[in-house]
Tab-separated table of C-alpha atoms in Angstrom:
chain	number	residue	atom	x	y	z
A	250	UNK	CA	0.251	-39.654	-95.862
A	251	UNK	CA	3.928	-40.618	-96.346
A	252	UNK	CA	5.300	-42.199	-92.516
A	253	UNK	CA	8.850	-41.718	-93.637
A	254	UNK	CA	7.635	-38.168	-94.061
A	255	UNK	CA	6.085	-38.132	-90.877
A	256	UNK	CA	9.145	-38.989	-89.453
A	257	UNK	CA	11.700	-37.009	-91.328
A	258	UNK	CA	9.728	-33.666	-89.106
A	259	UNK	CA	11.572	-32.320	-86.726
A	260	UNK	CA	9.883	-32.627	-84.208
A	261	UNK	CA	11.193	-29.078	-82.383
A	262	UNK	CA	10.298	-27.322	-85.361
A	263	UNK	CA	7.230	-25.313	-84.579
A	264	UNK	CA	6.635	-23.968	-88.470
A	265	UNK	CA	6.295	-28.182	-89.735
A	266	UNK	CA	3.160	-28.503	-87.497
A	267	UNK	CA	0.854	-26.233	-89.655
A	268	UNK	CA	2.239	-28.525	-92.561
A	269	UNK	CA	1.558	-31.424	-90.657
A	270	UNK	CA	-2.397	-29.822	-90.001
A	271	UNK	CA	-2.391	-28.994	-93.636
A	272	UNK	CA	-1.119	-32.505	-95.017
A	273	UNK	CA	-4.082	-34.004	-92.315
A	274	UNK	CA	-6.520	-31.472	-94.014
A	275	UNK	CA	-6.331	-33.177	-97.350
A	276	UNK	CA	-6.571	-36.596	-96.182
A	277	UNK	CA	-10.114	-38.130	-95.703
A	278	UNK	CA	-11.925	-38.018	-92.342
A	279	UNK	CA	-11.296	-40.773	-90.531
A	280	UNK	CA	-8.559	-42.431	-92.652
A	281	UNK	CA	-5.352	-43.652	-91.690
A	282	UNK	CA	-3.208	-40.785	-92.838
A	283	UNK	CA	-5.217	-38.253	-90.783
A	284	UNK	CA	-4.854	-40.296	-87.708
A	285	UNK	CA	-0.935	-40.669	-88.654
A	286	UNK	CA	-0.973	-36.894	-88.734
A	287	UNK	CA	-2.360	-35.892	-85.252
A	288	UNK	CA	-0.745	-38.988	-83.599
A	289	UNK	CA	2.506	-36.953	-84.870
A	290	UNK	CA	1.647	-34.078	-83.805
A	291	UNK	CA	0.703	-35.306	-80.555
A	292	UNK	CA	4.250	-36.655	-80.326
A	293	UNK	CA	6.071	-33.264	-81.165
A	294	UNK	CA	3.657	-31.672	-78.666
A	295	UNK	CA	4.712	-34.051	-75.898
A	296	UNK	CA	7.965	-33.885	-76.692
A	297	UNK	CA	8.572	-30.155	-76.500
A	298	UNK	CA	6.559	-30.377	-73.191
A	299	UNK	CA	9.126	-32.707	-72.309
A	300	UNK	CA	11.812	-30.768	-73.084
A	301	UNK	CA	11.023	-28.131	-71.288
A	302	UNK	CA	10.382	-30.097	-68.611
A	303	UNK	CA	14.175	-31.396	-68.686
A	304	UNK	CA	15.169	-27.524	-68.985
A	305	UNK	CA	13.854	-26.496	-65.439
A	306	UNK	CA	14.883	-28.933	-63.920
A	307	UNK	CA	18.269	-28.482	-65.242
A	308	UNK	CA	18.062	-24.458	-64.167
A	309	UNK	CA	16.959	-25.882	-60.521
A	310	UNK	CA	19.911	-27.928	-60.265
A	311	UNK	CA	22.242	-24.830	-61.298
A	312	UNK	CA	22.478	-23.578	-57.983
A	313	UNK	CA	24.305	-26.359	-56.982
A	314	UNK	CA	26.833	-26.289	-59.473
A	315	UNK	CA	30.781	-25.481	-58.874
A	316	UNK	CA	31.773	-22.632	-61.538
A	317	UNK	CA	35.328	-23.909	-61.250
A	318	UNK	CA	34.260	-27.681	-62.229
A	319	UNK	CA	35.159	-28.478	-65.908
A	320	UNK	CA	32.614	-30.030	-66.776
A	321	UNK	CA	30.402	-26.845	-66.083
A	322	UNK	CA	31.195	-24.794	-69.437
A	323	UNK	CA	28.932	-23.655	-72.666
A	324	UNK	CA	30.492	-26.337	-75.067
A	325	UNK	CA	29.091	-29.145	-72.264
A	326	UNK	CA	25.798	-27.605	-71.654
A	327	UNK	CA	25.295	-27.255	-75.314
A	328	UNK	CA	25.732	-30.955	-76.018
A	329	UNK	CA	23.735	-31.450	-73.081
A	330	UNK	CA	20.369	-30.110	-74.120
A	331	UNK	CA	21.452	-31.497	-77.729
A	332	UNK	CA	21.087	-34.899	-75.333
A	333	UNK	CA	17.991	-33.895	-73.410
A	334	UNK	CA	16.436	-32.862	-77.071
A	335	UNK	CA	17.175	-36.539	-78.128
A	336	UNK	CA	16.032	-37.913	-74.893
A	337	UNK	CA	12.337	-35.622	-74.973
A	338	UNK	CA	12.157	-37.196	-78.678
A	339	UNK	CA	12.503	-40.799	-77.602
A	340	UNK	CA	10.387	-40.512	-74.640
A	341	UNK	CA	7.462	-39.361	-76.713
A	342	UNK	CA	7.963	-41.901	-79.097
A	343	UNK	CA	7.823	-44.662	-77.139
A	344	UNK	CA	4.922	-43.080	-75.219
A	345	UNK	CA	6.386	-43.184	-71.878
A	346	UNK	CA	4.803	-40.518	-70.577
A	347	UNK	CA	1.805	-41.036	-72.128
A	348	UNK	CA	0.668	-37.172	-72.645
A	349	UNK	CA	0.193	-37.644	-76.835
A	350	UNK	CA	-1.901	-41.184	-76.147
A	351	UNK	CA	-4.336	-38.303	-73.821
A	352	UNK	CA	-3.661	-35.348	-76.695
A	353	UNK	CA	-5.138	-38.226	-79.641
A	354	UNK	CA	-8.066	-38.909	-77.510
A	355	UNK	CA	-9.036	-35.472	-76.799
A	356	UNK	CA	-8.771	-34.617	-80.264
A	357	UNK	CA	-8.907	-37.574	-82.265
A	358	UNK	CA	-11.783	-37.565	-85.064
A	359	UNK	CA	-13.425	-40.376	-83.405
A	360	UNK	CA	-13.777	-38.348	-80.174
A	361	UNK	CA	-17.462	-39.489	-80.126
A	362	UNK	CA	-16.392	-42.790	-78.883
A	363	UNK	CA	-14.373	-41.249	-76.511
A	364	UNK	CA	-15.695	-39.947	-72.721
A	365	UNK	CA	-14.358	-37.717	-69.915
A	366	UNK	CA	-13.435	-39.059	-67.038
A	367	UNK	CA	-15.482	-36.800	-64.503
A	368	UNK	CA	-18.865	-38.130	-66.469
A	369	UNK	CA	-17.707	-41.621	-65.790
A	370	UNK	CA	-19.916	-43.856	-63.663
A	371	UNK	CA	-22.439	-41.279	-63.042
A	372	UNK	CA	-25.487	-43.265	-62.596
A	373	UNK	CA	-23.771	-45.276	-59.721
A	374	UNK	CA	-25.906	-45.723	-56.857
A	375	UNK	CA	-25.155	-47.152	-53.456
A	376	UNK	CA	-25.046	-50.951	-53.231
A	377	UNK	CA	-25.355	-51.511	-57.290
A	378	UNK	CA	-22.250	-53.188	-57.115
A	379	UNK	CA	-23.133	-56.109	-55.662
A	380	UNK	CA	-26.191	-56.445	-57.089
A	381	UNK	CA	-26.392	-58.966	-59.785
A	382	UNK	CA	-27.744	-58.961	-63.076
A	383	UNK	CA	-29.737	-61.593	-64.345
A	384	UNK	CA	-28.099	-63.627	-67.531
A	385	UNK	CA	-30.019	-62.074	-70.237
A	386	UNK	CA	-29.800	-58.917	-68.343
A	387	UNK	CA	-26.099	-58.570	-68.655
A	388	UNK	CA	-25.625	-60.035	-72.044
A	389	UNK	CA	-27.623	-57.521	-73.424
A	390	UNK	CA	-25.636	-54.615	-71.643
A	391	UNK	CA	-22.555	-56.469	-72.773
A	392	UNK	CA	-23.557	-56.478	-76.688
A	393	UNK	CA	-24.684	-52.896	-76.539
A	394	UNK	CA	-21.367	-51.653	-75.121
A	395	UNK	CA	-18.545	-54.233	-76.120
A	396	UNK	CA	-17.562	-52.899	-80.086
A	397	UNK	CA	-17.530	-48.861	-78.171
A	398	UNK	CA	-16.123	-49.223	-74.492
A	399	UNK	CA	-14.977	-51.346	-71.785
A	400	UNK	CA	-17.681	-53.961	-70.729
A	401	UNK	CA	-18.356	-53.413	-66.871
A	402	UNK	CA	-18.834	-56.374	-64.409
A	403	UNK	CA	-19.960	-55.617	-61.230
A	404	UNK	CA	-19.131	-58.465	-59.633
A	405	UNK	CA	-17.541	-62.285	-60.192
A	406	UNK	CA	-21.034	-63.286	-60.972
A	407	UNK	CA	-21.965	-60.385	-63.500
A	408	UNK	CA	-18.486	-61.648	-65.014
A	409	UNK	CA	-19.606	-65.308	-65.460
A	410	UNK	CA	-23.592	-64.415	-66.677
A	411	UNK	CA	-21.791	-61.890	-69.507
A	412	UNK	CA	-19.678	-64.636	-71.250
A	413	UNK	CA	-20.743	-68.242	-70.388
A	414	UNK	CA	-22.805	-68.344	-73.775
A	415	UNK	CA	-19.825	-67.637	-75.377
A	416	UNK	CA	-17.247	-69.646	-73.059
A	417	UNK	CA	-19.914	-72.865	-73.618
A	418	UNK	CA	-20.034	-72.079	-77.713
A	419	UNK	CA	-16.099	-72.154	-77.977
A	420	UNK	CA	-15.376	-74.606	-75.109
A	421	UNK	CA	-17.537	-77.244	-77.260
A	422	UNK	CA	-14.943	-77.085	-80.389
A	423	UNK	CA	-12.279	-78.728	-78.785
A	424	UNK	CA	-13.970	-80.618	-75.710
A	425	UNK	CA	-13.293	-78.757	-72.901
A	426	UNK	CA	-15.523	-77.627	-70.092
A	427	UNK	CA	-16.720	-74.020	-70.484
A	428	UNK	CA	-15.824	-73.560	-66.667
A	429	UNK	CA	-11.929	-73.715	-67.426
A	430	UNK	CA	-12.416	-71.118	-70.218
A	431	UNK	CA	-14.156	-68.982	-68.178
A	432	UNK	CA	-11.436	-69.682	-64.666
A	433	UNK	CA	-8.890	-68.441	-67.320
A	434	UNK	CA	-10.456	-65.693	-68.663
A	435	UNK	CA	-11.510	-63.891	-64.833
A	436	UNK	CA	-7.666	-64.918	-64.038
A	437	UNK	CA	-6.173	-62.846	-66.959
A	438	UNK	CA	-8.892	-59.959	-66.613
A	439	UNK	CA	-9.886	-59.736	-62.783
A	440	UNK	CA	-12.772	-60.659	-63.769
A	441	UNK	CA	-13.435	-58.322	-66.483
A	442	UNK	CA	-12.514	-55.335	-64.482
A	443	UNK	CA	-8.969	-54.771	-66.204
A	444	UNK	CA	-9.204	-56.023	-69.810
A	445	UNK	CA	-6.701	-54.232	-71.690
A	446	UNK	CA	-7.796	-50.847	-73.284
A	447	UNK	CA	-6.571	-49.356	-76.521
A	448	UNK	CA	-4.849	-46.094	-76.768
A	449	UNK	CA	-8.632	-45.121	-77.527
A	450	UNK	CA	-9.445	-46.200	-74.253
A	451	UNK	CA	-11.632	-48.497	-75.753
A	452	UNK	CA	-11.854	-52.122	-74.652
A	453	UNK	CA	-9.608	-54.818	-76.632
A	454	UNK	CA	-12.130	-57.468	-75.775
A	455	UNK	CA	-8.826	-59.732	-74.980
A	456	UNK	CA	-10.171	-62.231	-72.612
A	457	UNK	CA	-6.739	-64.134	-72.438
A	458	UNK	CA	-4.296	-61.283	-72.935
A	459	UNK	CA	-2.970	-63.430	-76.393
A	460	UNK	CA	-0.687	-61.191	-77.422
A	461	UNK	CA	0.020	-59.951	-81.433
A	462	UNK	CA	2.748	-61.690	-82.732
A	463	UNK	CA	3.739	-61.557	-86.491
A	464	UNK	CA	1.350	-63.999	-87.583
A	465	UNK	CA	-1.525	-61.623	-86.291
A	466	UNK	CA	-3.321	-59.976	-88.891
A	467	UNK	CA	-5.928	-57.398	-87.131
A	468	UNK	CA	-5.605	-54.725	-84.822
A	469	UNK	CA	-3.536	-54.531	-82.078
A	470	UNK	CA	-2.377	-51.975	-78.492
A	471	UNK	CA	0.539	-52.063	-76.427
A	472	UNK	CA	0.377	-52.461	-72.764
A	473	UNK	CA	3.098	-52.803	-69.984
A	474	UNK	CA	3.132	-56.342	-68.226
A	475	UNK	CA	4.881	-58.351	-65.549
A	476	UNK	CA	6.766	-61.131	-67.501
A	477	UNK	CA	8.810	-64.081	-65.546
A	478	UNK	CA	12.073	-64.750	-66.977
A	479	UNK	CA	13.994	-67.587	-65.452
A	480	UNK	CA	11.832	-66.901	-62.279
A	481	UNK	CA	11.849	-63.406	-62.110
A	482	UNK	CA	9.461	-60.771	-62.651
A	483	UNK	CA	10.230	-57.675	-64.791
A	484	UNK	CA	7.964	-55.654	-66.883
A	485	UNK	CA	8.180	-55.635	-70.454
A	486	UNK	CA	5.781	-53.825	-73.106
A	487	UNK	CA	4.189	-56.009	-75.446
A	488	UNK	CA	1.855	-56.107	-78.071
A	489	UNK	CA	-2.083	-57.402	-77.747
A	490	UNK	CA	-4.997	-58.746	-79.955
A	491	UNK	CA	-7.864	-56.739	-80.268
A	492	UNK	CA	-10.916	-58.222	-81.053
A	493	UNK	CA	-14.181	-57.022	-81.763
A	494	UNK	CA	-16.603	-58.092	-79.302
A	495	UNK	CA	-15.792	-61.022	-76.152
A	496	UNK	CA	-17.021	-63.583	-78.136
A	497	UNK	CA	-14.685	-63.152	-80.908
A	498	UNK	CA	-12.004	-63.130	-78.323
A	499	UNK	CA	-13.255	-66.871	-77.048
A	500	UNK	CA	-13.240	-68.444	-80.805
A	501	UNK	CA	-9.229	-66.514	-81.118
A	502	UNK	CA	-8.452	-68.447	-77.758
A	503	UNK	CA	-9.820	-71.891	-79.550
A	504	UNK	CA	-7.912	-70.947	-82.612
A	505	UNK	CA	-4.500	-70.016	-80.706
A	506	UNK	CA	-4.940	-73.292	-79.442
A	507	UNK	CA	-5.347	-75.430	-82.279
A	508	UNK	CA	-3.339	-73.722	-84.484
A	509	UNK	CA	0.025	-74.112	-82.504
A	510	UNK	CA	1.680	-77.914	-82.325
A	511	UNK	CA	2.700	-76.800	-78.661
A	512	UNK	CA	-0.991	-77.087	-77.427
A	513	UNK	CA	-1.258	-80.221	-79.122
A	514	UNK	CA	-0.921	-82.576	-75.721
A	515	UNK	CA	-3.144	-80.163	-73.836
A	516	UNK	CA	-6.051	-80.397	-76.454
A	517	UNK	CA	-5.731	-84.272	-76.100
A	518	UNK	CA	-6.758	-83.822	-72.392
A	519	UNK	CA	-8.986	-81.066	-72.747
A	520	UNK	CA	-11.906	-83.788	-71.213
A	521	UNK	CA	-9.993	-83.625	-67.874
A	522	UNK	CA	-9.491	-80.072	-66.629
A	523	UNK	CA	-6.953	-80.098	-64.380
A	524	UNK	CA	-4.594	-81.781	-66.953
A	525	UNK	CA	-5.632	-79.599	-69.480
A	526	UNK	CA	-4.441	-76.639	-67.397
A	527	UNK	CA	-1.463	-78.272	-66.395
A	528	UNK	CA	-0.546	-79.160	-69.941
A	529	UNK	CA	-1.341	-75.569	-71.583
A	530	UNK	CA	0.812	-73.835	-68.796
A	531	UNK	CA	3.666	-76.491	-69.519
A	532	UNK	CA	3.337	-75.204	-72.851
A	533	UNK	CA	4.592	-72.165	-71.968
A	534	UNK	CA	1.056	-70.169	-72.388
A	535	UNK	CA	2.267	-68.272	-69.417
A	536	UNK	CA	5.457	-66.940	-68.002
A	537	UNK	CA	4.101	-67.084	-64.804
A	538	UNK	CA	5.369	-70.799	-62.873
A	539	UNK	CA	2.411	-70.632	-60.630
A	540	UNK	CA	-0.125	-69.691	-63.590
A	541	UNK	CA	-1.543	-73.468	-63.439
A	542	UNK	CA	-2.396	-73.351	-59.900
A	543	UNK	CA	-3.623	-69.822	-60.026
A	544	UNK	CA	-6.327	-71.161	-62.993
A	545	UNK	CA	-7.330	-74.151	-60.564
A	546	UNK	CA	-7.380	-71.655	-57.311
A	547	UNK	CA	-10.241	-69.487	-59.762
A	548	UNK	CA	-12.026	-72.496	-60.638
A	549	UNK	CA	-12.433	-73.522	-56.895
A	550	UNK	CA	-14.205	-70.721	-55.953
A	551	UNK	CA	-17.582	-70.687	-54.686
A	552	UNK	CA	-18.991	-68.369	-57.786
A	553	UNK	CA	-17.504	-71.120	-60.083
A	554	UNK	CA	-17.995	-73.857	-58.562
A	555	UNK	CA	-21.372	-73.344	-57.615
A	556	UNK	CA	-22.481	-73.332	-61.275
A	557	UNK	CA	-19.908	-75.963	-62.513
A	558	UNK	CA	-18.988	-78.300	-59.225
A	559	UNK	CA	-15.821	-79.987	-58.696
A	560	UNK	CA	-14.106	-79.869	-62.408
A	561	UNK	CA	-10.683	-80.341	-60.530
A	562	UNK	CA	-11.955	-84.105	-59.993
A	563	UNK	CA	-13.643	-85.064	-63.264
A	564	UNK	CA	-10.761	-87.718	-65.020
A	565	UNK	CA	-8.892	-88.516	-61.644
């Protein structure tokens, strides 16, 4: 399907939405143009929802209105709701309120890889949080589920048992200790429990939140984060990698490395870990001025350093 057509719709124009379920009809299950073609309609649903919304709440606020104010005539309202039109229109297009990301979901042809929230979780039972799986045990869970949903971690040590295979595998192409890949990783992720989703809600596998910059060719999501500019936090929405399956996500994070001069100095200290973290945050990896000590702070805990022992030493 045509995007400029796509986006020539209007999207208040109830009568192009069977065209747009007609044009979908003709394209081939599962193909790009038919996902174009709901995510559009998705769009024109949220943003009539949208503007409606704007309507009532401009009717609640005419009660408090002076009749005798200028600015309270037909030509003004008229280019008013011409404004909150253009206003519904760009909030649905840049997904702010997120209702056509839920609408694809629901609907999307994929919807088999998709599940409710009220089935989520519904095995839990009391104290299986804390309980923790053995290392073959939870690789095995985490290859069965990565490619089709979030991997779950119960726990900091679930967490290190599901990717130190991988972390040791990757860690070994550019002589660093697994440890610091896997410090890193629980940093960016909370230790698996918030790895950025796609607007699938399925998992990117992005253990290092790298994010998709022009050079990226595969998929990618967007996804709201706290950047630090010049010291300050403010949230910005950027694009992400998405991988499929964590260990593709560990050979990226080698890759990123080698492939950009910047890293160069941190990869000729990757044998001593604390100077290897020092030197990638220098780099500018992160935003975040306290990201080096924050990497260090992960590594020194007990779960960590139980398995790997005082890395923070090793080269003094």
């Amino acid at each position: 399907m045509d995007a400029n057509q796509l986006q020539q719709q209007s999207v208040f124009d109830l009568t192009s939405l069977d065209k747009l379920r007609q044009d979908a009809l003709k394209q081939p299950k599962g193909s790009d143009g038919e996902r174009a073609a709901l995510r559009q309609a998705a769009q024109q649903f949220e943003s009539i929802f949208t503007q409606m919304l704007l309507k009532s709440m401009r009717k609640a606020n005419e009660a408090f209105e002076d009749e005798d104010n200028p600015f309270n005539a037909s030509s003004v309202k008229y280019f008013q709701d011409m404004h909150d039109q253009q206003l519904s229109s760009e909030l649905s297009k840049n997904g702010s309120l997120g209702l056509a990301d839920l609408i694809v979901q629901q609907l999307s042809p994929e919807q088999n890889n998709y599940m409710p929230a009220n089935v989520l979780r519904s095995d839990f039972k009391p104290g299986s949080i804390n309980k923790t799986k053995t290392l073959s045990e939870t690789q095995d869970v985490v290859a069965t589920k990565q490619n089709k949903s979030a991997p779950e971690f119960g726990n900091s040590k679930d967490f290190i048992n599901g990717v130190w295979e991988f972390a040791k595998q990757a860690a070994e192409k550019i002589g660093v200790h697994p440890g610091v890949m896997v410090a890193q990783a629980a940093l960016e992720t909370g230790w698996g429990k918030h790895i950025i989703k796609t607007s699938q809600g399925e998992s990117s596998n992005n253990l290092f939140n790298i994010k998709a910059h022009r050079d990226w060719q595969g998929d990618s999501t967007s996804k709201t984060t706290l950047e630090y500019e010049q010291g300050v936090a403010v949230k910005r929405k950027e694009p992400f990698r998405v991988y499929d399956s964590l260990q593709q996500s560990f050979d990226d994070f080698v890759s990123f490395l080698k492939s950009n001069p910047r890293y160069q100095q941190a990869l000729e200290v990757a044998h001593k870990p604390a100077e290897f973290i020092d030197a990638i945050s220098e780099a500018g990896y992160a935003t975040d001025p306290n990201y080096a000590n924050k990497v260090k702070s992960v590594l020194a805990q007990p779960e960590l350093k139980a398995l790997v022992g005082d890395l923070l030493s090793l080269g003094d």
